[in-house]
CSV table of C-alpha atoms (C1' of nucleotides) in Angstrom, one decimal:
chain,number,residue,atom,x,y,z
G,87,MET,CA,2.9,-39.6,-32.6
G,88,GLY,CA,1.7,-40.1,-29.0
G,89,LYS,CA,-1.5,-40.9,-27.8
G,90,CYS,CA,-3.1,-38.7,-25.0
G,91,GLU,CA,-5.0,-41.1,-23.3
G,92,GLN,CA,-1.5,-42.8,-22.8
G,93,CYS,CA,0.1,-39.5,-21.9
G,94,ILE,CA,1.2,-39.1,-19.0
G,95,ILE,CA,1.6,-35.4,-18.6
G,96,LYS,CA,-2.1,-35.2,-18.7
G,97,GLN,CA,-2.0,-36.0,-15.1
G,98,PHE,CA,-0.8,-32.3,-14.2
G,99,ASN,CA,-3.0,-30.9,-15.8
G,100,SER,CA,-7.2,-30.2,-16.3
G,101,LEU,CA,-6.8,-32.9,-19.3
G,102,LYS,CA,-6.8,-35.2,-16.8
G,103,ALA,CA,-10.7,-34.8,-16.1
G,104,LEU,CA,-11.3,-35.7,-19.8
G,105,THR,CA,-12.9,-39.4,-20.3
G,106,LYS,CA,-10.4,-41.8,-22.4
G,107,GLU,CA,-13.1,-41.3,-25.6
G,108,GLU,CA,-12.5,-37.5,-24.9
G,109,LEU,CA,-8.8,-38.3,-25.3
G,110,VAL,CA,-9.0,-40.3,-28.1
G,111,ARG,CA,-10.6,-37.7,-30.2
G,112,ILE,CA,-8.0,-35.2,-28.7
G,113,SER,CA,-5.3,-37.2,-29.7
G,114,GLY,CA,-6.4,-37.5,-33.4
G,115,CYS,CA,-6.8,-34.0,-34.0
G,116,LYS,CA,-3.7,-32.8,-31.5
G,117,THR,CA,-0.2,-31.3,-33.3
G,118,SER,CA,3.0,-32.3,-31.8
G,119,MET,CA,5.6,-29.8,-32.0
G,120,LYS,CA,9.0,-28.6,-31.0
G,121,ILE,CA,10.2,-25.2,-30.0
G,122,LYS,CA,13.5,-23.9,-29.7
G,123,LYS,CA,15.0,-21.8,-26.9
G,124,GLY,CA,14.4,-18.3,-27.4
G,125,GLU,CA,11.3,-18.9,-29.8
G,126,VAL,CA,7.9,-17.2,-30.0
G,127,ILE,CA,5.2,-19.3,-28.9
G,128,PHE,CA,2.6,-16.8,-29.5
G,129,GLU,CA,2.6,-13.1,-29.6
G,130,GLU,CA,0.8,-10.4,-27.7
G,131,GLY,CA,-2.3,-9.7,-29.7
G,132,GLU,CA,-2.2,-13.0,-31.4
G,133,VAL,CA,-5.8,-14.8,-31.6
G,134,LEU,CA,-5.1,-18.4,-30.3
G,135,ASN,CA,-6.9,-21.1,-32.0
G,136,GLY,CA,-6.2,-23.7,-29.3
G,137,VAL,CA,-4.1,-24.3,-26.2
G,138,TYR,CA,-0.8,-25.9,-25.9
G,139,CYS,CA,0.0,-28.7,-23.3
G,140,VAL,CA,3.7,-28.3,-22.2
G,141,LYS,CA,5.3,-31.8,-22.5
G,142,ASP,CA,8.5,-30.6,-21.9
G,143,GLY,CA,10.7,-27.5,-21.3
G,144,ILE,CA,9.2,-24.1,-19.7
G,145,CYS,CA,8.6,-20.9,-21.1
G,146,LYS,CA,7.6,-17.3,-20.2
G,147,LEU,CA,4.5,-15.1,-20.5
G,148,SER,CA,5.3,-11.7,-20.4
G,149,LYS,CA,4.4,-7.9,-21.9
G,150,LEU,CA,6.5,-5.6,-23.7
G,151,SER,CA,6.3,-1.8,-22.9
G,152,GLU,CA,7.3,0.9,-24.9
G,153,ASN,CA,10.4,1.3,-23.0
G,154,GLY,CA,11.8,-1.7,-24.1
G,155,LYS,CA,11.2,-3.4,-20.9
G,156,ASP,CA,9.2,-6.7,-20.9
G,157,GLN,CA,7.5,-7.7,-17.8
G,158,ILE,CA,7.4,-11.4,-16.7
G,159,VAL,CA,4.1,-12.2,-15.5
G,160,LYS,CA,4.0,-16.3,-15.1
G,161,MET,CA,6.3,-19.2,-16.2
G,162,VAL,CA,4.6,-22.2,-17.5
G,163,VAL,CA,6.2,-25.7,-17.0
G,164,LYS,CA,6.1,-29.0,-18.3
G,165,GLY,CA,2.6,-30.4,-17.5
G,166,GLN,CA,0.7,-27.2,-17.4
G,167,LEU,CA,-1.5,-25.6,-20.2
G,168,LEU,CA,-0.6,-22.8,-21.9
G,169,GLY,CA,-3.1,-20.3,-23.6
G,170,GLN,CA,-6.3,-21.1,-21.8
G,171,ARG,CA,-7.0,-18.1,-20.8
G,172,SER,CA,-6.8,-16.1,-24.0
G,173,LEU,CA,-8.9,-18.9,-25.4
G,174,ILE,CA,-11.7,-19.1,-22.9
G,175,SER,CA,-12.1,-15.1,-23.2
G,176,GLU,CA,-12.3,-15.3,-26.9
G,177,GLU,CA,-9.9,-12.2,-27.1
G,178,SER,CA,-6.4,-11.8,-28.6
G,179,SER,CA,-3.6,-13.0,-26.1
G,180,ASN,CA,-2.7,-10.1,-23.5
G,181,LEU,CA,0.9,-11.7,-22.8
G,182,GLN,CA,3.9,-13.2,-24.9
G,183,ALA,CA,4.7,-16.9,-24.7
G,184,THR,CA,8.5,-17.3,-25.0
G,185,ALA,CA,10.5,-20.7,-24.9
G,186,LEU,CA,13.1,-20.6,-22.0
G,187,ASN,CA,14.5,-23.8,-23.4
G,188,ASP,CA,13.9,-26.4,-25.9
G,189,MET,CA,10.5,-27.5,-25.6
G,190,GLU,CA,8.2,-29.9,-26.7
G,191,VAL,CA,4.2,-28.9,-26.8
G,192,CYS,CA,1.0,-30.4,-28.0
G,193,PHE,CA,-1.5,-27.9,-30.0
G,194,ILE,CA,-5.1,-29.1,-29.4
G,195,PRO,CA,-7.3,-27.0,-31.3
G,196,LYS,CA,-9.9,-24.8,-29.6
G,197,SER,CA,-13.1,-26.3,-31.0
G,198,GLU,CA,-11.8,-29.7,-29.2
G,199,ILE,CA,-11.5,-27.9,-26.0
G,200,PHE,CA,-14.9,-26.0,-26.3
G,201,ALA,CA,-16.9,-29.2,-27.3
G,202,ASP,CA,-15.3,-30.6,-24.1
G,203,LEU,CA,-16.2,-28.1,-22.1
G,204,GLN,CA,-19.9,-28.3,-22.8
G,205,LYS,CA,-20.2,-31.9,-22.3
G,206,ASN,CA,-17.8,-32.3,-19.3
G,207,PRO,CA,-18.8,-30.6,-16.0
G,208,LYS,CA,-15.7,-32.2,-14.5
G,209,PHE,CA,-13.4,-30.9,-17.2
G,210,SER,CA,-14.7,-27.4,-17.2
G,211,PHE,CA,-14.4,-27.2,-13.2
G,212,SER,CA,-10.9,-28.3,-13.5
G,213,VAL,CA,-9.9,-25.4,-15.9
G,214,LEU,CA,-11.8,-23.3,-13.6
G,215,GLN,CA,-9.7,-24.4,-10.6
G,216,ASP,CA,-6.7,-23.8,-12.3
G,217,MET,CA,-8.2,-20.4,-13.5
G,218,ALA,CA,-8.9,-19.5,-9.8
G,219,HIS,CA,-5.3,-20.7,-8.8
G,220,ASP,CA,-3.6,-18.5,-11.4
G,221,LEU,CA,-5.8,-15.6,-10.4
G,222,ARG,CA,-4.6,-15.9,-6.7
G,223,ASP,CA,-1.2,-15.9,-7.9
G,224,SER,CA,-1.6,-12.8,-9.9
G,225,ASP,CA,-3.0,-11.1,-7.2
G,226,ASP,CA,-0.5,-11.9,-4.8
G,227,ILE,CA,2.2,-10.7,-7.1
G,228,ILE,CA,0.5,-7.6,-7.5
G,229,VAL,CA,0.6,-7.0,-3.7
G,230,ASN,CA,4.2,-8.1,-3.6
G,231,MET,CA,5.2,-5.8,-6.1
G,232,ALA,CA,3.6,-3.2,-4.2
G,233,GLN,CA,4.2,-3.4,-0.8
G,234,LYS,CA,7.9,-5.5,-1.2
G,235,SER,CA,11.6,-4.1,-1.9
G,236,VAL,CA,13.0,-5.4,-5.1
G,237,ARG,CA,15.6,-7.7,-2.6
G,238,GLN,CA,12.4,-9.4,-1.1
G,239,ARG,CA,10.7,-9.5,-4.2
G,240,LEU,CA,14.2,-11.2,-5.4
G,241,ALA,CA,15.0,-13.2,-2.7
G,242,GLU,CA,11.2,-14.6,-3.2
G,243,THR,CA,11.7,-15.7,-6.6
G,244,LEU,CA,14.9,-17.1,-6.2
G,245,ALA,CA,12.7,-19.5,-3.5
G,246,TYR,CA,10.2,-19.7,-5.7
G,247,ILE,CA,12.5,-21.2,-8.8
G,248,SER,CA,13.8,-23.5,-6.5
G,249,ASP,CA,10.8,-24.7,-5.0
G,250,SER,CA,8.8,-24.8,-8.1
G,251,PHE,CA,11.1,-26.1,-10.6
G,252,GLY,CA,14.0,-27.7,-8.9
G,253,THR,CA,17.4,-28.0,-9.0
G,254,ASN,CA,20.4,-30.0,-11.2
G,255,PRO,CA,22.6,-32.4,-9.6
G,256,ASP,CA,24.9,-30.2,-8.8
G,257,GLY,CA,22.6,-28.0,-6.8
G,258,THR,CA,22.3,-24.9,-9.2
G,259,LEU,CA,18.6,-24.1,-10.3
G,260,SER,CA,17.5,-26.2,-13.2
G,261,VAL,CA,15.8,-23.3,-15.1
G,262,LEU,CA,18.4,-20.8,-16.2
G,263,LEU,CA,17.2,-17.5,-16.6
G,264,SER,CA,19.4,-14.7,-17.4
G,265,ARG,CA,19.8,-11.8,-15.3
G,266,GLU,CA,17.8,-9.9,-17.5
G,267,ASP,CA,15.0,-12.3,-17.0
G,268,TYR,CA,15.2,-11.8,-13.1
G,269,ALA,CA,14.9,-8.5,-13.1
G,270,ASN,CA,12.1,-8.7,-15.7
G,271,ILE,CA,10.5,-11.3,-13.4
G,272,VAL,CA,10.7,-8.7,-10.2
G,273,GLY,CA,10.0,-5.6,-12.0
G,274,THR,CA,13.3,-4.0,-11.4
G,275,ALA,CA,16.3,-3.0,-13.9
G,276,THR,CA,18.7,-5.2,-14.7
G,277,GLU,CA,21.4,-3.6,-13.0
G,278,SER,CA,19.8,-3.3,-9.9
G,279,ALA,CA,19.0,-7.4,-10.1
G,280,ILE,CA,22.5,-8.2,-10.7
G,281,ARG,CA,23.7,-5.8,-7.6
G,282,VAL,CA,21.0,-7.6,-5.4
G,283,LEU,CA,22.7,-10.7,-6.4
G,284,SER,CA,25.8,-10.0,-6.0
G,285,GLN,CA,24.9,-8.9,-2.2
G,286,PHE,CA,23.2,-12.2,-1.9
G,287,LYS,CA,26.4,-13.9,-2.7
G,288,LYS,CA,28.3,-11.6,-0.4
G,289,GLU,CA,25.8,-13.0,2.2
G,290,GLY,CA,26.4,-16.5,1.5
G,291,LEU,CA,22.6,-17.0,0.4
G,292,ILE,CA,23.8,-17.6,-3.1
G,293,SER,CA,26.4,-19.1,-5.3
G,294,THR,CA,26.9,-18.8,-8.9
G,295,VAL,CA,28.5,-20.4,-11.5
G,296,GLY,CA,28.6,-18.8,-14.7
G,297,LYS,CA,25.1,-17.6,-15.3
G,298,TYR,CA,23.9,-20.6,-12.9
G,299,ILE,CA,23.1,-19.7,-9.6
G,300,LYS,CA,23.2,-22.4,-6.6
G,301,ILE,CA,21.0,-21.6,-3.7
G,302,GLU,CA,23.2,-21.9,-0.2
G,303,ASP,CA,20.4,-21.0,2.2
G,304,LEU,CA,17.0,-21.5,1.2
G,305,ALA,CA,15.8,-20.4,4.3
G,306,GLY,CA,18.1,-17.5,4.7
G,307,LEU,CA,16.6,-16.3,1.4
G,308,LYS,CA,13.1,-16.9,2.6
G,309,ARG,CA,13.5,-14.9,6.0
G,310,VAL,CA,14.8,-11.8,3.7
G,311,GLU,CA,13.6,-8.3,4.8
O,131,MET,CA,-37.4,-10.8,-0.2
O,132,GLY,CA,-37.0,-10.4,-3.9
O,133,LYS,CA,-37.1,-13.2,-6.2
O,134,CYS,CA,-33.8,-14.1,-8.2
O,135,GLU,CA,-35.4,-14.9,-11.6
O,136,GLN,CA,-37.0,-11.4,-11.6
O,137,CYS,CA,-33.8,-9.4,-10.1
O,138,ILE,CA,-32.1,-7.4,-13.3
O,139,ILE,CA,-29.2,-7.2,-11.4
O,140,LYS,CA,-28.4,-11.1,-12.4
O,141,GLN,CA,-28.2,-9.7,-16.4
O,142,PHE,CA,-24.6,-8.3,-15.5
O,143,ASN,CA,-22.7,-11.4,-14.3
O,144,SER,CA,-22.6,-14.9,-14.6
O,145,LEU,CA,-26.5,-15.5,-12.7
O,146,LYS,CA,-27.7,-14.8,-16.4
O,147,ALA,CA,-27.0,-18.1,-17.8
O,148,LEU,CA,-29.0,-20.1,-15.6
O,149,THR,CA,-32.2,-21.7,-16.2
O,150,LYS,CA,-35.7,-19.8,-14.5
O,151,GLU,CA,-36.0,-23.1,-12.1
O,152,GLU,CA,-32.5,-22.9,-10.7
O,153,LEU,CA,-33.2,-19.5,-10.3
O,154,VAL,CA,-36.5,-20.1,-8.3
O,155,ARG,CA,-34.2,-22.7,-6.5
O,156,ILE,CA,-30.9,-20.3,-5.7
O,157,SER,CA,-33.9,-17.4,-4.8
O,158,GLY,CA,-35.6,-19.8,-2.1
O,159,CYS,CA,-32.5,-20.2,-0.4
O,160,LYS,CA,-30.3,-16.9,-0.8
O,161,THR,CA,-30.1,-14.5,2.2
O,162,SER,CA,-30.5,-10.9,1.4
O,163,MET,CA,-28.3,-8.6,3.8
O,164,LYS,CA,-27.3,-4.6,4.1
O,165,ILE,CA,-23.7,-3.9,4.8
O,166,LYS,CA,-22.7,-0.5,5.9
O,167,LYS,CA,-19.9,1.4,4.4
O,168,GLY,CA,-16.9,0.5,5.9
O,169,GLU,CA,-17.9,-2.9,7.5
O,170,VAL,CA,-15.6,-6.0,6.5
O,171,ILE,CA,-17.8,-8.6,4.4
O,172,PHE,CA,-15.4,-11.3,4.6
O,173,GLU,CA,-11.5,-11.2,6.0
O,174,GLU,CA,-8.5,-12.6,4.7
O,175,GLY,CA,-8.1,-16.4,5.6
O,176,GLU,CA,-11.8,-16.7,6.0
O,177,VAL,CA,-13.3,-19.8,4.3
O,178,LEU,CA,-16.1,-18.6,2.0
O,179,ASN,CA,-19.3,-21.0,2.1
O,180,GLY,CA,-21.0,-19.1,-0.7
O,181,VAL,CA,-21.0,-16.0,-3.3
O,182,TYR,CA,-22.5,-12.6,-2.6
O,183,CYS,CA,-24.2,-11.1,-5.6
O,184,VAL,CA,-23.5,-7.0,-5.4
O,185,LYS,CA,-27.5,-5.6,-5.7
O,186,ASP,CA,-26.2,-2.3,-4.6
O,187,GLY,CA,-23.1,-0.4,-3.6
O,188,ILE,CA,-19.1,-1.5,-4.4
O,189,CYS,CA,-16.5,-3.0,-2.1
O,190,LYS,CA,-12.7,-3.0,-2.3
O,191,LEU,CA,-10.7,-6.6,-1.9
O,192,SER,CA,-7.5,-5.8,-0.1
O,193,LYS,CA,-4.7,-7.5,1.2
O,194,LEU,CA,-3.0,-6.0,4.6
O,195,SER,CA,0.9,-6.3,4.9
O,196,GLU,CA,2.7,-6.2,8.6
O,197,ASN,CA,3.7,-2.5,8.0
O,198,GLY,CA,-0.3,-1.5,8.1
O,199,LYS,CA,-0.6,-0.8,4.4
O,200,ASP,CA,-3.3,-3.1,2.5
O,201,GLN,CA,-2.9,-3.3,-1.1
O,202,ILE,CA,-6.5,-3.1,-3.2
O,203,VAL,CA,-6.1,-5.5,-5.9
O,204,LYS,CA,-10.0,-5.0,-7.6
O,205,MET,CA,-13.0,-3.0,-6.8
O,206,VAL,CA,-16.4,-5.1,-6.9
O,207,VAL,CA,-19.6,-3.2,-8.1
O,208,LYS,CA,-23.1,-3.8,-8.1
O,209,GLY,CA,-24.1,-6.2,-10.9
O,210,GLN,CA,-20.6,-8.7,-10.1
O,211,LEU,CA,-20.2,-11.3,-8.2
O,212,LEU,CA,-17.8,-11.6,-4.9
O,213,GLY,CA,-16.1,-14.3,-3.9
O,214,GLN,CA,-16.4,-16.2,-6.4
O,215,ARG,CA,-12.3,-17.2,-6.8
O,216,SER,CA,-11.9,-18.5,-3.4
O,217,LEU,CA,-15.6,-20.6,-3.5
O,218,ILE,CA,-14.0,-22.4,-6.5
O,219,SER,CA,-10.4,-23.0,-5.4
O,220,GLU,CA,-11.9,-24.1,-2.1
O,221,GLU,CA,-9.3,-22.6,0.0
O,222,SER,CA,-9.8,-19.6,2.4
O,223,SER,CA,-9.7,-16.1,0.9
O,224,ASN,CA,-6.6,-14.7,0.0
O,225,LEU,CA,-8.3,-10.9,0.4
O,226,GLN,CA,-10.5,-8.6,2.5
O,227,ALA,CA,-13.9,-7.5,1.1
O,228,THR,CA,-14.4,-4.5,2.7
O,229,ALA,CA,-17.4,-1.7,1.7
O,230,LEU,CA,-16.6,1.4,0.3
O,231,ASN,CA,-20.2,2.7,0.6
O,232,ASP,CA,-23.7,1.1,1.8
O,233,MET,CA,-24.1,-1.8,0.2
O,234,GLU,CA,-26.9,-4.4,-0.4
O,235,VAL,CA,-26.1,-8.0,-1.6
O,236,CYS,CA,-27.6,-11.5,-1.7
O,237,PHE,CA,-25.6,-14.6,-0.1
O,238,ILE,CA,-26.0,-17.5,-2.2
O,239,PRO,CA,-24.7,-20.9,-0.4
O,240,LYS,CA,-21.9,-22.8,-1.8
O,241,SER,CA,-23.7,-25.9,-2.4
O,242,GLU,CA,-26.1,-24.3,-4.9
O,243,ILE,CA,-23.4,-22.6,-6.7
O,244,PHE,CA,-21.5,-26.0,-7.1
O,245,ALA,CA,-24.6,-27.7,-8.1
O,246,ASP,CA,-25.1,-25.4,-10.7
O,247,LEU,CA,-21.7,-25.8,-12.3
O,248,GLN,CA,-22.5,-29.4,-12.5
O,249,LYS,CA,-25.4,-29.0,-14.0
O,250,ASN,CA,-25.2,-26.4,-16.5
O,251,PRO,CA,-22.4,-26.1,-18.6
O,252,LYS,CA,-23.4,-22.6,-20.0
O,253,PHE,CA,-23.1,-21.4,-16.3
O,254,SER,CA,-19.6,-22.9,-15.6
O,255,PHE,CA,-18.5,-21.3,-19.1
O,256,SER,CA,-20.0,-17.9,-18.1
O,257,VAL,CA,-18.0,-18.0,-14.8
O,258,LEU,CA,-15.1,-19.3,-16.4
O,259,GLN,CA,-15.4,-16.3,-18.5
O,260,ASP,CA,-15.5,-14.0,-15.6
O,261,MET,CA,-12.2,-15.3,-14.5
O,262,ALA,CA,-10.7,-15.3,-17.4
O,263,HIS,CA,-11.3,-11.7,-17.6
O,264,ASP,CA,-10.5,-10.8,-14.1
O,265,LEU,CA,-7.1,-12.6,-14.3
O,266,ARG,CA,-6.2,-10.5,-17.6
O,267,ASP,CA,-7.3,-7.5,-15.3
O,268,SER,CA,-4.7,-8.6,-12.8
O,269,ASP,CA,-2.0,-9.5,-15.0
O,270,ASP,CA,-2.1,-5.9,-16.4
O,271,ILE,CA,-2.3,-4.4,-13.3
O,272,ILE,CA,1.2,-6.3,-12.4
O,273,VAL,CA,2.8,-5.0,-15.7
O,274,ASN,CA,1.5,-1.3,-14.8
O,275,MET,CA,3.0,-1.8,-11.3
O,276,ALA,CA,6.8,-2.9,-12.9
O,277,GLN,CA,6.8,-0.3,-15.7
O,278,LYS,CA,4.9,2.6,-14.9
O,279,SER,CA,5.5,5.8,-12.5
O,280,VAL,CA,3.5,6.5,-9.5
O,281,ARG,CA,1.9,9.4,-11.8
O,282,GLN,CA,0.7,7.4,-14.7
O,283,ARG,CA,-0.9,4.7,-12.1
O,284,LEU,CA,-2.5,7.3,-10.3
O,285,ALA,CA,-4.1,8.7,-13.8
O,286,GLU,CA,-5.1,5.8,-15.0
O,287,THR,CA,-7.0,4.7,-12.0
O,288,LEU,CA,-8.8,8.2,-12.2
O,289,ALA,CA,-9.4,7.5,-15.5
O,290,TYR,CA,-10.5,4.1,-14.9
O,291,ILE,CA,-12.9,5.2,-12.2
O,292,SER,CA,-14.1,7.6,-14.0
O,293,ASP,CA,-15.0,4.8,-17.1
O,294,SER,CA,-16.2,2.2,-15.1
O,295,PHE,CA,-17.9,3.3,-12.3
O,296,GLY,CA,-19.3,7.0,-13.7
O,297,THR,CA,-19.6,10.2,-12.3
O,298,ASN,CA,-22.0,12.2,-10.2
O,299,PRO,CA,-24.7,15.1,-12.0
O,300,ASP,CA,-22.1,17.5,-11.0
O,301,GLY,CA,-19.1,15.6,-12.8
O,302,THR,CA,-17.7,14.4,-9.8
O,303,LEU,CA,-16.6,10.8,-9.4
O,304,SER,CA,-19.7,8.7,-8.1
O,305,VAL,CA,-17.0,6.5,-6.2
O,306,LEU,CA,-15.6,8.4,-3.2
O,307,LEU,CA,-12.3,7.1,-2.2
O,308,SER,CA,-10.3,8.7,0.6
O,309,ARG,CA,-6.7,9.7,-0.5
O,310,GLU,CA,-5.0,6.6,1.3
O,311,ASP,CA,-7.4,4.5,-0.8
O,312,TYR,CA,-6.1,5.7,-3.7
O,313,ALA,CA,-2.7,5.3,-2.4
O,314,ASN,CA,-3.4,1.5,-1.9
O,315,ILE,CA,-5.1,1.4,-5.5
O,316,VAL,CA,-1.5,2.7,-7.0
O,317,GLY,CA,0.7,1.0,-4.2
O,318,THR,CA,2.0,4.1,-2.9
O,319,ALA,CA,2.4,5.9,0.0
O,320,THR,CA,-0.5,8.0,1.2
O,321,GLU,CA,1.8,11.5,0.9
O,322,SER,CA,2.9,10.7,-2.3
O,323,ALA,CA,-0.6,9.9,-3.7
O,324,ILE,CA,-1.7,13.4,-2.3
O,325,ARG,CA,1.1,15.4,-3.9
O,326,VAL,CA,0.2,13.8,-7.4
O,327,LEU,CA,-3.2,14.8,-7.4
O,328,SER,CA,-2.3,18.2,-6.1
O,329,GLN,CA,0.2,18.5,-9.2
O,330,PHE,CA,-2.8,17.2,-11.6
O,331,LYS,CA,-4.9,19.6,-10.1
O,332,LYS,CA,-2.4,22.5,-10.8
O,333,GLU,CA,-2.2,21.4,-14.5
O,334,GLY,CA,-5.8,21.4,-14.9
O,335,LEU,CA,-6.4,17.7,-15.3
O,336,ILE,CA,-8.8,17.5,-12.3
O,337,SER,CA,-10.3,19.5,-9.8
O,338,THR,CA,-11.5,18.9,-5.8
O,339,VAL,CA,-14.6,19.7,-3.8
O,340,GLY,CA,-13.8,18.8,-0.4
O,341,LYS,CA,-12.5,14.9,-0.9
O,342,TYR,CA,-14.8,14.6,-4.2
O,343,ILE,CA,-12.4,14.5,-7.4
O,344,LYS,CA,-13.8,15.9,-10.6
O,345,ILE,CA,-11.9,15.1,-13.8
O,346,GLU,CA,-11.4,18.2,-16.0
O,347,ASP,CA,-9.5,16.6,-18.7
O,348,LEU,CA,-9.9,12.7,-19.0
O,349,ALA,CA,-7.9,12.6,-22.4
O,350,GLY,CA,-5.4,14.9,-20.9
O,351,LEU,CA,-5.3,12.3,-18.1
O,352,LYS,CA,-4.9,9.1,-20.1
O,353,ARG,CA,-1.8,11.0,-21.9
O,354,VAL,CA,0.1,11.5,-18.5
O,355,GLU,CA,3.7,10.2,-18.8
B,275,DA,C1',-21.5,25.7,18.6
B,276,DA,C1',-17.4,23.6,20.5
B,277,DT,C1',-14.3,19.8,20.7
B,278,DA,C1',-11.7,16.0,19.1
B,279,DA,C1',-10.3,13.0,15.5
B,280,DA,C1',-9.8,11.8,10.9
B,281,DT,C1',-8.1,13.2,6.8
B,282,DC,C1',-5.9,16.4,3.8
B,283,DA,C1',-1.8,19.2,2.4
B,284,DT,C1',3.1,20.3,2.3
B,285,DG,C1',8.1,21.0,3.1
B,286,DA,C1',12.7,18.6,4.7
B,287,DC,C1',15.2,15.0,4.4
B,288,DA,C1',16.2,10.0,3.7
B,289,DA,C1',16.1,5.9,1.3
B,290,DA,C1',15.5,3.2,-2.6
B,291,DT,C1',16.0,2.6,-7.5
B,292,DA,C1',16.9,3.9,-12.5
B,293,DT,C1',20.4,5.8,-15.5
B,294,DC,C1',24.8,6.3,-17.4
B,295,DA,C1',29.5,5.1,-18.1
B,296,DT,C1',32.7,1.6,-18.6
B,297,DA,C1',35.1,-2.8,-17.3
B,298,DT,C1',35.2,-6.9,-17.3
B,299,DT,C1',34.2,-11.8,-18.2
B,300,DT,C1',31.5,-15.1,-20.8
B,301,DA,C1',29.1,-16.9,-25.2
B,302,DT,C1',29.2,-16.8,-30.5
B,303,DA,C1',30.7,-17.0,-35.0
B,304,DA,C1',34.2,-15.8,-38.6
Y,192,DT,C1',41.6,-19.2,-32.3
Y,193,DT,C1',40.6,-15.1,-32.5
Y,194,DA,C1',37.5,-11.3,-33.3
Y,195,DT,C1',33.1,-9.7,-32.0
Y,196,DA,C1',29.0,-9.6,-29.8
Y,197,DA,C1',26.1,-10.4,-25.7
Y,198,DA,C1',25.9,-10.6,-20.9
Y,199,DT,C1',27.7,-9.8,-16.3
Y,200,DA,C1',29.5,-6.6,-12.8
Y,201,DT,C1',30.4,-2.4,-10.3
Y,202,DG,C1',30.6,2.7,-9.6
Y,203,DA,C1',28.8,7.4,-10.1
Y,204,DT,C1',25.3,10.3,-10.1
Y,205,DA,C1',19.7,11.1,-10.8
Y,206,DT,C1',15.2,10.6,-9.9
Y,207,DT,C1',11.3,8.5,-7.7
Y,208,DT,C1',9.3,7.5,-3.9
Y,209,DG,C1',9.0,6.7,1.4
Y,210,DT,C1',9.2,9.3,6.1
Y,211,DC,C1',8.5,12.3,9.2
Y,212,DA,C1',7.2,16.6,10.9
Y,213,DT,C1',3.6,19.6,11.0
Y,214,DG,C1',-0.3,22.7,9.8
Y,215,DA,C1',-4.5,23.4,7.8
Y,216,DT,C1',-9.3,21.4,6.6
Y,217,DT,C1',-12.7,18.7,7.1
Y,218,DT,C1',-15.4,15.5,9.4
Y,219,DA,C1',-17.8,13.4,13.3
Y,220,DT,C1',-19.1,13.9,18.2
Y,221,DT,C1',-20.3,15.9,22.6
DNA sequence: AATAAATCATGACAAATATCATATTTATAA
DNA sequence: TTATAAATATGATATTTGTCATGATTTATT
């Protein structure tokens, strides 16, 4: 199993604030695991006993409603920590985490994280900054949901995915989402999302190859009103 | 000016995790101030040089859009800290804070807060828990905005305000909001909010005395589909 | 108290979005 | 490979919500 102190993934998250000794200790009790596309990492209501450090892949955090929709609130990619919010508030999770492609994660037990939060103020502060950032993102999403049209939200989502998660060599978005996933990010019906995507295609903003989407005019997408 | 170490308000926020010495130090450099109803405490884009501890009153955190609407993301009441997110992420504020009634706040400079975050892990952890809680709230709001109708969201808002901020002796909600404020919380047009309130009135769920709203059937409101 | 300015309220209509139906295409499995 | 299921696509229509107009109240100001 890999050693945390040598793992480059930690550069992208709060674990970088830990000392070498702390990392060695964590390395000794972490569990490395592989998760297949579509698998649920944790469910809504589940009590988390640690955090996941995402070494590879991407997952969605979403909440199911009675009517069968599940709203995607956030996507967590390679390099980020998963489950830190629930761990810290010591409540059960309010969201479900589902792998969007094959993933590789390390599970770090709660006791280790809490010990380091107590001892290492740099680590605490780094987690605090992460959370502050997530909170800003969430507040911005609330505003978008309230004030922007489905068309605008979908355009922004495509631009966000392109900017944040990148593209394949052929130019298609590297994160492969179903039309339903797009609808669940934007907060609309699947048919509405499909309709808007078709329109973007007609307007030359995107092109599609099967379910793969290629952004043809990123600036144009960002200008969508 | 009052002394922080004797102030009971701190029991309700992270400042309770500070030691007596730390509180005495903060007490020496805080600024007590009164803010009138409608006054802006800080604007979107403003860089905050400290946090506000709300001793009395209530304010809204909102974001203005081009079309003139401003979405209310959160309300901060007596006992809570204001501005901690922006302070910690060391970015300018993404939201504007506006007093909803006359307020009394203490301003604590950034340097003091940061010093204590470095030295006192209990304080760090308490702030972390606060932020985790706010993040959960925001994520829940995103889901509501996506999956519930204006009617449901307004019913929940009324129930939330009643449960969280209480009522006057005559049973009316103690937080007095305009119809426009309700619309801006729910994320709808003012006319739509008014229409739904009128309907709630017809259905006997609420009654109104001028702009004051009295909840007549809280359980019923919570059952609104 | 009278006037002006906000705010609240409601109707009529328009626009955005959801729902239902039904092809068509693409993926999956026997 | 073919059968089967799942995902994508699009039309028709219903529902929700927004916008504009207008009047009634309430609140603030002179």
